[in-house]
C-alpha positions as CSV (number, residue, x, y, z in Angstrom):
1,X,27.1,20.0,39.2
2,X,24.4,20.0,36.5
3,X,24.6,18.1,32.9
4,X,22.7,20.0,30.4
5,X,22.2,17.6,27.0
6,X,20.0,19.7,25.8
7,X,19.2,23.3,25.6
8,X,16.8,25.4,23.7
9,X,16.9,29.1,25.1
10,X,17.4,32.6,23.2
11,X,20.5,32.7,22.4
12,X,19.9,29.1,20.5
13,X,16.7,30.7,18.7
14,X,19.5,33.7,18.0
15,X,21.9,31.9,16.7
16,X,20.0,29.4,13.9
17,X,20.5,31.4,10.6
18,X,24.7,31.3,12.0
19,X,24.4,27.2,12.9
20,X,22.7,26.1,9.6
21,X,22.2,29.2,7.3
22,X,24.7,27.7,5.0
23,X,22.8,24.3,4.8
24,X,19.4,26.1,4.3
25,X,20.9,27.9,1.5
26,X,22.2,24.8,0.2
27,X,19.0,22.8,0.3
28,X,17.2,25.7,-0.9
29,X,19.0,26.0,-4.3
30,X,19.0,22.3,-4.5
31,X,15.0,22.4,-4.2
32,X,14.7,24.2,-7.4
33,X,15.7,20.7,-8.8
34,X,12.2,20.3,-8.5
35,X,10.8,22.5,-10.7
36,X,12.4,20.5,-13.6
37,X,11.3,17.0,-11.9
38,X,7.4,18.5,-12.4
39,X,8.4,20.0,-16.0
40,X,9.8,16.7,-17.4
41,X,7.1,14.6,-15.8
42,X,9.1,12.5,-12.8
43,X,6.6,14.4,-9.9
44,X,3.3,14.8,-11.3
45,X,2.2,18.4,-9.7
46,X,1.8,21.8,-11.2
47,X,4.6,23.3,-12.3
48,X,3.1,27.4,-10.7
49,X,1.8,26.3,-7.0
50,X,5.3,24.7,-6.6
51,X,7.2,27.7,-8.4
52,X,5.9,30.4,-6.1
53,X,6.4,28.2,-3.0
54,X,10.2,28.0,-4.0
55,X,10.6,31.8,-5.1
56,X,8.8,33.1,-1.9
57,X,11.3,31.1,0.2
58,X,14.8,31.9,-2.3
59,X,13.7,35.5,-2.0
60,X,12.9,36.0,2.0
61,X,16.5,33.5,2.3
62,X,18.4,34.9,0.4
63,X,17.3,38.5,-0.7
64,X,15.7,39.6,2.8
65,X,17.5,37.3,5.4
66,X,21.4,36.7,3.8
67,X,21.7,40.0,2.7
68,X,20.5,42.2,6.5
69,X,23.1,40.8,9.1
70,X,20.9,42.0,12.1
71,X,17.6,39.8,10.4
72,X,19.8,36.9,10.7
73,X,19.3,37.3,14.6
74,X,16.1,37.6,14.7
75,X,13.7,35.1,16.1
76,X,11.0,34.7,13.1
77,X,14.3,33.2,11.4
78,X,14.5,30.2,13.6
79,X,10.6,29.8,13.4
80,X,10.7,29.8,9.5
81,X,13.6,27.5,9.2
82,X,11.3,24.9,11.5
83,X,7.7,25.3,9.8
84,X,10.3,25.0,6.4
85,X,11.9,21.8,7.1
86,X,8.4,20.4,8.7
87,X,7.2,20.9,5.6
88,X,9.3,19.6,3.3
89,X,10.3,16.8,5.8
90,X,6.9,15.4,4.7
91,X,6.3,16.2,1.2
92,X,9.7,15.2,0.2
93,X,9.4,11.7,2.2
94,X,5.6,11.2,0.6
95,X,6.8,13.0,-3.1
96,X,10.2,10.0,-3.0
97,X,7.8,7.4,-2.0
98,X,5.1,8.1,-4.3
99,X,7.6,8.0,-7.2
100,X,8.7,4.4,-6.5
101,X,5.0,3.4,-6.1
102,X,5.0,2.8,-2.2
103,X,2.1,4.8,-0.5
104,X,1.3,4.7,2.8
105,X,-2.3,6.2,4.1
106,X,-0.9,8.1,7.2
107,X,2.0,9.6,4.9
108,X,-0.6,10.5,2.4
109,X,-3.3,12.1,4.9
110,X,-0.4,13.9,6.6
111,X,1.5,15.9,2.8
112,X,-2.1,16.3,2.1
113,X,-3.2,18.1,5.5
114,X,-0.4,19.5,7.3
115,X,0.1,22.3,5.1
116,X,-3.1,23.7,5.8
117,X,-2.2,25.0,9.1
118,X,0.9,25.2,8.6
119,X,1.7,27.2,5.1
120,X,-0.5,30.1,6.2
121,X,1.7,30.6,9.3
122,X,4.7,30.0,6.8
123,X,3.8,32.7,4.9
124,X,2.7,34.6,8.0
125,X,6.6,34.3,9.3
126,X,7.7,35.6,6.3
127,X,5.6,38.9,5.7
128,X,6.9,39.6,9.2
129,X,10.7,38.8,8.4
130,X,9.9,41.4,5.5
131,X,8.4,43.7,8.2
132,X,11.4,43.3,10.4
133,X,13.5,43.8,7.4
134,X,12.8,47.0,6.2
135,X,14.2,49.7,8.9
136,X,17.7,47.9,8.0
137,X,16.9,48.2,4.0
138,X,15.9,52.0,4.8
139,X,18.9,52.5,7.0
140,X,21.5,50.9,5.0
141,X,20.2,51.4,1.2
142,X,21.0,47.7,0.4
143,X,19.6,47.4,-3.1
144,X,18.6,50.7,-3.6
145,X,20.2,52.0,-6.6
146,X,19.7,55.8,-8.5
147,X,19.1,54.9,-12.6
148,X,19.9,57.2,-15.2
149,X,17.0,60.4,-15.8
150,X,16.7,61.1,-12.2
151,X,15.1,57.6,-11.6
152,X,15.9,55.5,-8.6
153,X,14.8,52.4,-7.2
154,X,14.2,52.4,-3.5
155,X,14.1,48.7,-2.1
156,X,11.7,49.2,0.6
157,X,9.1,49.8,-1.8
158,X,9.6,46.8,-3.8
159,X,9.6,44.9,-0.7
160,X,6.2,46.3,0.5
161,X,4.7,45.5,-3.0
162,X,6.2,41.8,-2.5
163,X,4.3,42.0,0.7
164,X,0.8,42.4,-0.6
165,X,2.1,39.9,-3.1
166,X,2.7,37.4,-1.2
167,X,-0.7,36.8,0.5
168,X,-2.1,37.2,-3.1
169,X,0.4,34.2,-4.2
170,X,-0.7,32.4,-0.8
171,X,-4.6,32.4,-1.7
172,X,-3.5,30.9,-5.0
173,X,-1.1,28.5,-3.5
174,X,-3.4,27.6,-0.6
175,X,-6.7,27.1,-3.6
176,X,-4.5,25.1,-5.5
177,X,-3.6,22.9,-2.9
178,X,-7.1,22.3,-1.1
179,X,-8.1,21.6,-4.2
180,X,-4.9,18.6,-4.7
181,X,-6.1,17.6,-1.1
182,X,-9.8,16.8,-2.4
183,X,-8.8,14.9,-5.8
184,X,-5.9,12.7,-3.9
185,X,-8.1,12.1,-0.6
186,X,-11.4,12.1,-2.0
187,X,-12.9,14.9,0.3
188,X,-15.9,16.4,-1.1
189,X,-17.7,18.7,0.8
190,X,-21.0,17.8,2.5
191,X,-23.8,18.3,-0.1
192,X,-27.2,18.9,2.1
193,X,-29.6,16.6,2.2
194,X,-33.0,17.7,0.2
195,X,-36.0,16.4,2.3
């Protein structure tokens, strides 16, 4: 007789959006709280970065992943929910800290360099939960609507323009936050040497 405590296989990967959709919803919509902590001045950051990072992530969860049953099952949904929480796991914990005045240097390295890897692949996940997305948009017509004057407004289009979008948003985001990384680390880059 075998004991399994643990077990991570497909249908676990399957199954994430069913075991914790609800919460990542929830936290999701709460996160917008912080939009209004950077406009009235208790997180000092830049009100646009932060404001695309939240709408890229309320549209793919709620627009593209809630709304297409069959994307809830797919597997980029369990990988976006982990690089996500990884994420704010660490800027959240260094944001609280920073706010009460405690800093510690491996926190600080750490929400100052982990998004570089990581936020590329973030936003990597997503384009291809949009990718995954749009046979089901196409087959089902969700959002899709015919306007008055023989003018309609098929989704899948809007959802390929908010693809090219989106890596236009990430280069912004990504600038913005390099930049962030060199003023709070004091990173410069090399300046040569003139002999």
């Amino acid at each position: 007789m075998t004991v399994r405590f643990f077990s991570f296989g497909e249908d676990s990967m399957v199954d994430t959006f069913y075991a914790i959709g609800l919460v990542m919803r929830l936290c999701q919509s709460i996160s917008l709280l912080e939009l209004l902590h950077i406009y009235v001045g208790i997180e000092p950051s830049h009100l646009f970065p932060r404001f695309l990072q939240l709408t890229e992530r309320i549209i793919i969860l709620f627009v593209v992943i809630t709304s297409q049953e069959e994307v809830q099952e797919k597997y980029v949904v369990c990988v976006l929910f982990i690089f996500w929480n990884l994420l704010d796991m660490v800027r959240y914990t260094y944001s609280m800290l920073s706010v009460v005045g405690i800093s510690y240097t491996v926190l600080t390295w750490l929400s100052q360099t982990l998004w570089m890897p990581v936020y590329p692949l973030c936003v990597l996940a997503e384009a291809f939960a949009i990718y995954q997305s749009l046979p089901y948009f196409e087959s089902f017509g969700t959002y899709s609507t015919k306007l008055p004057f023989d003018l309609s407004i098929y989704f899948p289009y809007v959802l390929k323009i908010y693809l090219m979008m989106l890596f236009i948003g990430m280069y912004y985001t990504y600038s913005h936050l390099y930049s962030e990384r060199r003023d709070v680390l004091g990173v410069f880059p090399f300046k040569k040497k003139k002999m």
